[in-house]
Amino acid sequence: MDQKTFVQLGQGRTRYIYEGDTSNSESPLIVCIHGIGSASYSFQMLSEALIKSGSVRILRLDLYGRGHSDAVSDPHTGELFVDQVQELLEKLNLQNDKITLIGHSMGGCISALFTHKYPDKVERLILLTPAGLPWNLPTGSSLLKIPYLGRWVFGMLSSFVAPEKTVAENFFDLEYSKDNIATLLKNRGETEQSKWTDALVNSVNNFPLTTSVEQITEISRQERPTLIIWAEYDITTPSDICFPQWVKLFKSNPKAEFVVVKDTRHNLHCEEVELSNQLITSWVHGRDFKSMDLHKLRNTKSANVTLTARDEIIKKFWLDNKVQYSAYMI
């Protein structure tokens, strides 16, 4: 059950959810770290699937400034969030447990940075469209770095752009995903707009969204089971720019695996829910997902979605590199 549980950490109060087979310390511990604009609720459906799939413990948290955790005015650096995760583990007496990290977007980069700092703690790594390697942030992002003006401009834009549009941009098939989008919007509505805006601006200005090459390169050389999943039409961490960089770094690692989920955008685990759940739960339990007919779980109607100009560029990329990447496509 999703219960609001809080603990006081060094930089503020943190809301977390600890669920599953929590009475059994031998059960695998999975820590889920969400992205820049969401909170722990984005992993609710995956958490439920993992708990049903076998004996596991799931720990989700709201990063500072998101969900029900306290807002923090200090710079939202990678170190801030890595320390938040580590302090939470210590508070719950889980600091000595080996963990599987699941990180989405900025949470993927936080997972990589945590692994870099605490390599002996992280047994396995699942990265969903992770940030961290170089790409050009959206036009206008540089405005956010102008003191006061950036916060004011972004706040004004946020007041004119409906949350529905902001969330929907991270889904490929809006009709197919409408129920899941509504669920995300309901949960996001629990965070004050000004708090969410401040957190987003702070993270864009201070978090190494595109400059964590050194740390990610180092963990790519560690033979740790790692699953990297991308959305075919991701334009947030652009699939045509970011995915090849992660493959280049991790391909020589014998324990790294890659998946590209067709016809999805950035929130792929909230869009193709059943496919994502089956893929991740199978991998967590050591089953060979490549022998499974996961493609049969896909929404086949997404092939009829009208592509944008940016989508056409991405489509051409995948077609031009079909030989190199087709084995990863689901």
Coordinates of C-alpha atoms in Angstrom, one line a residue:
M1 CA 0.0 0.0 0.0
D2 CA 1.2 3.5 -0.9
Q3 CA 1.6 5.1 2.5
K4 CA 3.1 8.6 3.1
T5 CA 6.1 7.8 5.4
F6 CA 8.6 10.5 6.3
V7 CA 12.1 10.7 7.8
Q8 CA 14.2 13.7 8.6
L9 CA 17.5 13.8 6.7
G10 CA 20.4 16.2 6.6
Q11 CA 18.9 18.6 4.1
G12 CA 15.2 18.2 4.9
R13 CA 12.3 15.8 5.4
T14 CA 12.1 13.0 2.8
R15 CA 9.0 11.1 1.9
Y16 CA 9.6 7.4 1.1
I17 CA 7.7 4.2 0.5
Y18 CA 9.2 0.9 1.6
E19 CA 7.1 -2.0 0.5
G20 CA 7.1 -5.7 -0.5
D21 CA 8.7 -8.5 1.5
T22 CA 10.1 -6.0 4.0
S23 CA 10.2 -8.4 6.9
N24 CA 12.7 -10.6 5.0
S25 CA 16.2 -9.0 5.0
E26 CA 17.3 -11.7 2.5
S27 CA 14.9 -10.5 -0.2
P28 CA 16.5 -8.4 -2.9
L29 CA 16.3 -4.7 -2.2
I30 CA 15.4 -2.5 -5.2
V31 CA 15.7 1.3 -4.9
C32 CA 13.7 3.4 -7.5
I33 CA 14.9 6.9 -8.3
H34 CA 12.5 9.1 -10.4
G35 CA 13.2 11.8 -12.9
I36 CA 13.5 15.6 -12.8
G37 CA 9.8 16.4 -13.1
S38 CA 8.1 13.6 -11.3
A39 CA 8.2 11.8 -7.9
S40 CA 8.0 8.4 -6.4
Y41 CA 4.5 7.8 -7.9
S42 CA 6.0 7.4 -11.4
F43 CA 7.3 3.9 -10.2
Q44 CA 4.0 2.8 -8.6
M45 CA 2.9 0.5 -11.4
L46 CA 6.4 -1.1 -11.8
S47 CA 6.7 -1.5 -8.0
E48 CA 3.4 -3.4 -7.9
A49 CA 4.5 -5.7 -10.7
L50 CA 7.9 -6.4 -9.0
I51 CA 6.2 -7.2 -5.7
K52 CA 3.8 -9.6 -7.5
S53 CA 6.7 -11.2 -9.4
G54 CA 8.5 -12.6 -6.3
S55 CA 10.1 -11.9 -3.0
V56 CA 11.5 -8.4 -3.3
R57 CA 11.7 -5.2 -1.2
I58 CA 11.0 -1.9 -3.0
L59 CA 12.2 1.5 -1.7
R60 CA 10.9 4.6 -3.5
L61 CA 11.5 8.2 -2.5
D62 CA 10.6 11.7 -3.5
L63 CA 13.7 13.6 -4.3
Y64 CA 14.1 17.0 -2.6
G65 CA 11.7 19.5 -4.0
R66 CA 9.4 16.9 -5.5
G67 CA 6.3 15.1 -4.3
H68 CA 6.0 15.4 -0.5
S69 CA 9.7 15.8 0.3
D70 CA 10.9 19.2 1.5
A71 CA 12.0 21.9 -0.9
V72 CA 15.7 22.6 -0.7
S73 CA 17.2 25.9 -1.8
D74 CA 20.8 24.6 -1.8
P75 CA 22.0 23.8 -5.3
H76 CA 20.5 20.6 -6.7
T77 CA 23.8 18.9 -7.4
G78 CA 24.4 15.2 -8.0
E79 CA 26.0 15.0 -4.6
L80 CA 22.9 16.4 -2.9
F81 CA 20.7 13.6 -4.3
V82 CA 23.3 10.8 -3.9
D83 CA 23.6 11.8 -0.2
Q84 CA 19.8 11.8 0.1
V85 CA 19.6 8.2 -1.1
Q86 CA 22.5 7.1 1.1
E87 CA 21.1 8.9 4.2
L88 CA 17.7 7.3 3.7
L89 CA 19.3 3.8 3.5
E90 CA 21.1 4.5 6.7
K91 CA 18.0 5.8 8.5
L92 CA 16.2 2.6 7.5
N93 CA 19.1 0.4 8.6
L94 CA 19.6 -0.8 5.0
Q95 CA 23.0 0.7 4.4
N96 CA 24.7 -2.7 4.4
D97 CA 22.3 -4.3 1.9
K98 CA 23.3 -4.9 -1.7
I99 CA 20.9 -3.0 -3.9
T100 CA 19.5 -3.0 -7.4
L101 CA 19.1 0.6 -8.6
I102 CA 16.3 1.6 -11.0
G103 CA 16.7 5.1 -12.3
H104 CA 14.7 7.1 -14.8
S105 CA 16.0 10.1 -16.7
M106 CA 17.7 12.4 -14.1
G107 CA 17.2 9.5 -11.7
G108 CA 19.2 7.3 -14.1
C109 CA 22.1 9.8 -13.7
I110 CA 21.7 9.8 -10.0
S111 CA 21.8 6.0 -10.0
A112 CA 25.0 6.2 -12.0
L113 CA 26.6 8.8 -9.7
F114 CA 25.5 6.7 -6.6
T115 CA 27.1 3.6 -8.2
H116 CA 30.3 5.6 -8.8
K117 CA 30.5 6.7 -5.2
Y118 CA 29.4 3.4 -3.7
P119 CA 30.4 0.7 -6.2
D120 CA 30.3 -2.1 -3.6
K121 CA 26.7 -1.3 -2.6
V122 CA 25.2 -1.6 -6.1
E123 CA 24.7 -5.2 -7.2
R124 CA 22.7 -4.4 -10.4
L125 CA 21.7 -1.3 -12.4
I126 CA 18.6 -0.6 -14.5
L127 CA 18.7 2.7 -16.3
L128 CA 15.6 4.0 -18.1
T129 CA 16.4 6.7 -20.7
P130 CA 19.1 8.1 -18.3
A131 CA 20.5 11.6 -18.4
G132 CA 24.2 12.2 -17.8
L133 CA 26.0 12.1 -21.2
P134 CA 26.2 15.1 -23.5
W135 CA 23.2 16.4 -25.5
N136 CA 21.9 19.9 -26.1
L137 CA 19.2 20.8 -23.6
P138 CA 16.0 22.4 -25.2
T139 CA 16.1 25.9 -26.6
G140 CA 15.7 28.4 -23.9
S141 CA 17.2 26.3 -21.1
S142 CA 20.1 28.8 -21.0
L143 CA 17.6 31.5 -19.8
L144 CA 17.1 29.5 -16.6
K145 CA 20.7 30.2 -15.6
I146 CA 20.1 34.0 -15.4
P147 CA 19.5 34.8 -11.7
Y148 CA 15.9 35.7 -10.9
L149 CA 15.0 36.3 -14.6
G150 CA 15.3 32.6 -15.4
R151 CA 13.0 31.6 -12.5
W152 CA 10.5 34.3 -13.4
V153 CA 10.4 33.4 -17.1
F154 CA 10.0 29.7 -16.4
G155 CA 7.3 30.4 -13.8
M156 CA 5.4 32.5 -16.3
L157 CA 5.7 29.8 -19.0
S158 CA 4.5 27.1 -16.5
S159 CA 1.4 29.2 -15.7
F160 CA 0.4 29.3 -19.4
V161 CA 1.3 25.7 -20.3
A162 CA -1.1 23.2 -18.9
P163 CA 0.3 20.4 -16.8
E164 CA -1.5 18.0 -19.2
K165 CA 0.6 19.2 -22.1
T166 CA 3.8 19.0 -20.1
V167 CA 3.1 15.4 -19.1
A168 CA 1.7 14.4 -22.5
E169 CA 4.8 15.4 -24.3
N170 CA 6.6 12.4 -22.8
F171 CA 4.1 9.9 -24.2
F172 CA 4.0 8.7 -27.8
D173 CA 0.4 7.5 -28.1
L174 CA -1.8 9.9 -26.2
E175 CA -5.1 8.0 -26.7
Y176 CA -3.6 4.7 -25.6
S177 CA -2.0 6.3 -22.6
K178 CA -4.8 8.6 -21.5
D179 CA -5.6 6.6 -18.3
N180 CA -2.0 6.5 -17.2
I181 CA -1.5 10.2 -18.0
A182 CA -4.5 11.0 -15.9
T183 CA -3.0 9.0 -13.0
L184 CA 0.3 10.8 -13.3
L185 CA -1.4 14.2 -13.4
K186 CA -3.5 13.3 -10.3
N187 CA -0.3 12.5 -8.4
R188 CA 1.6 15.4 -9.7
G189 CA -1.2 17.7 -8.5
E190 CA -0.1 17.0 -5.0
T191 CA 3.0 19.1 -5.5
E192 CA 2.6 22.9 -5.4
Q193 CA 3.3 24.4 -8.8
S194 CA 5.8 26.9 -7.4
K195 CA 7.7 24.2 -5.5
W196 CA 7.9 22.1 -8.7
T197 CA 9.1 25.1 -10.7
D198 CA 11.8 25.9 -8.2
A199 CA 13.0 22.3 -8.1
L200 CA 13.1 22.1 -11.9
V201 CA 15.0 25.3 -12.4
N202 CA 17.4 24.5 -9.6
S203 CA 18.2 21.1 -11.1
V204 CA 18.6 22.4 -14.6
N205 CA 21.1 24.9 -13.3
N206 CA 23.0 22.7 -11.0
F207 CA 22.6 19.0 -11.7
P208 CA 25.1 17.4 -14.2
L209 CA 22.4 16.4 -16.6
T210 CA 24.9 16.3 -19.6
T211 CA 28.3 16.4 -17.8
S212 CA 28.6 13.1 -15.9
V213 CA 30.8 11.5 -18.6
E214 CA 33.7 10.7 -16.3
Q215 CA 31.6 8.9 -13.6
I216 CA 29.5 7.0 -16.2
T217 CA 32.6 5.9 -18.1
E218 CA 34.2 4.5 -14.9
I219 CA 31.1 2.5 -14.0
S220 CA 30.8 1.2 -17.5
R221 CA 34.1 -0.6 -17.0
Q222 CA 32.8 -2.4 -13.9
E223 CA 31.4 -5.8 -14.6
R224 CA 28.1 -5.2 -13.0
P225 CA 24.8 -6.5 -14.4
T226 CA 23.4 -3.4 -16.2
L227 CA 20.2 -3.1 -18.2
I228 CA 19.9 0.1 -20.3
I229 CA 16.4 0.7 -21.7
W230 CA 15.5 3.5 -24.2
A231 CA 12.3 4.8 -25.8
E232 CA 12.4 4.8 -29.6
Y233 CA 10.9 8.3 -29.9
D234 CA 12.4 9.9 -26.8
I235 CA 13.0 13.6 -27.3
T236 CA 13.7 14.5 -23.7
T237 CA 16.9 12.5 -23.5
P238 CA 17.0 12.1 -27.3
S239 CA 17.3 8.6 -28.4
D240 CA 19.2 9.4 -31.6
I241 CA 21.9 11.3 -29.6
C242 CA 22.1 9.7 -26.2
F243 CA 21.5 6.0 -26.8
P244 CA 24.5 5.5 -29.1
Q245 CA 26.8 7.1 -26.5
W246 CA 25.6 4.7 -23.8
V247 CA 26.0 1.7 -26.1
K248 CA 29.5 2.9 -27.0
L249 CA 30.5 3.1 -23.4
F250 CA 28.9 -0.1 -22.1
K251 CA 29.0 -2.4 -25.2
S252 CA 32.4 -3.9 -24.2
N253 CA 31.0 -4.8 -20.8
P254 CA 29.9 -8.4 -20.9
K255 CA 27.2 -7.9 -18.3
A256 CA 25.5 -4.9 -20.0
E257 CA 22.3 -5.4 -22.0
F258 CA 20.4 -2.9 -24.1
V259 CA 16.7 -2.6 -25.1
V260 CA 14.8 0.0 -27.2
V261 CA 11.1 -0.1 -26.8
K262 CA 9.3 0.8 -30.1
D263 CA 6.8 3.6 -30.4
T264 CA 7.3 5.1 -26.9
R265 CA 8.6 8.4 -25.5
H266 CA 10.4 9.4 -22.4
N267 CA 7.9 7.9 -19.8
L268 CA 8.1 4.4 -21.5
H269 CA 7.6 2.6 -18.2
C270 CA 4.3 4.5 -17.7
E271 CA 3.3 4.1 -21.3
E272 CA 4.0 0.5 -22.3
V273 CA 3.3 -0.7 -18.7
E274 CA 2.8 -4.4 -19.2
L275 CA 5.8 -4.8 -21.6
S276 CA 8.1 -2.7 -19.3
N277 CA 6.9 -4.6 -16.2
Q278 CA 7.6 -8.0 -17.8
L279 CA 10.9 -6.9 -19.2
I280 CA 12.2 -5.5 -15.9
T281 CA 10.8 -8.2 -13.6
S282 CA 12.2 -10.9 -15.8
W283 CA 15.7 -9.3 -15.7
V284 CA 15.6 -8.8 -12.0
H285 CA 14.8 -12.5 -11.4
G286 CA 17.5 -13.6 -13.8
R287 CA 15.2 -14.8 -16.6
D288 CA 16.2 -14.4 -20.2
F289 CA 13.8 -11.8 -21.5
K290 CA 15.3 -12.2 -25.0
S291 CA 13.6 -15.6 -25.3
M292 CA 10.2 -14.1 -24.4
D293 CA 7.7 -12.7 -26.8
L294 CA 7.6 -9.3 -25.2
H295 CA 6.7 -7.6 -28.5
K296 CA 3.3 -9.3 -28.2
L297 CA 2.6 -7.0 -25.2
R298 CA 3.1 -3.8 -27.2
N299 CA 0.3 -1.5 -28.2
T300 CA 0.1 -2.2 -32.0
K301 CA -2.1 0.9 -32.6
S302 CA 0.8 3.2 -32.0
A303 CA 2.0 2.6 -35.5
N304 CA -0.9 4.9 -36.6
V305 CA 0.3 7.9 -34.6
T306 CA 1.1 11.0 -36.7
L307 CA 4.9 11.7 -36.5
T308 CA 6.2 15.2 -35.8
A309 CA 9.2 16.7 -37.7
R310 CA 11.5 15.7 -34.8
D311 CA 10.0 12.2 -34.8
E312 CA 10.8 11.9 -38.5
I313 CA 14.5 12.7 -37.8
I314 CA 14.5 10.0 -35.1
K315 CA 12.8 7.5 -37.4
K316 CA 15.5 8.1 -40.0
F317 CA 18.2 7.6 -37.5
W318 CA 16.8 4.1 -36.5
L319 CA 16.4 3.2 -40.2
D320 CA 19.9 4.3 -41.1
N321 CA 21.3 2.3 -38.2
K322 CA 19.1 -0.7 -38.4
V323 CA 21.9 -3.2 -38.8
Q324 CA 23.7 -1.8 -35.7
Y325 CA 20.7 -1.5 -33.3
S326 CA 17.9 -3.8 -34.6
A327 CA 18.8 -6.6 -32.1
Y328 CA 17.9 -4.3 -29.3
M329 CA 14.4 -3.4 -30.6
I330 CA 11.3 -4.7 -28.9

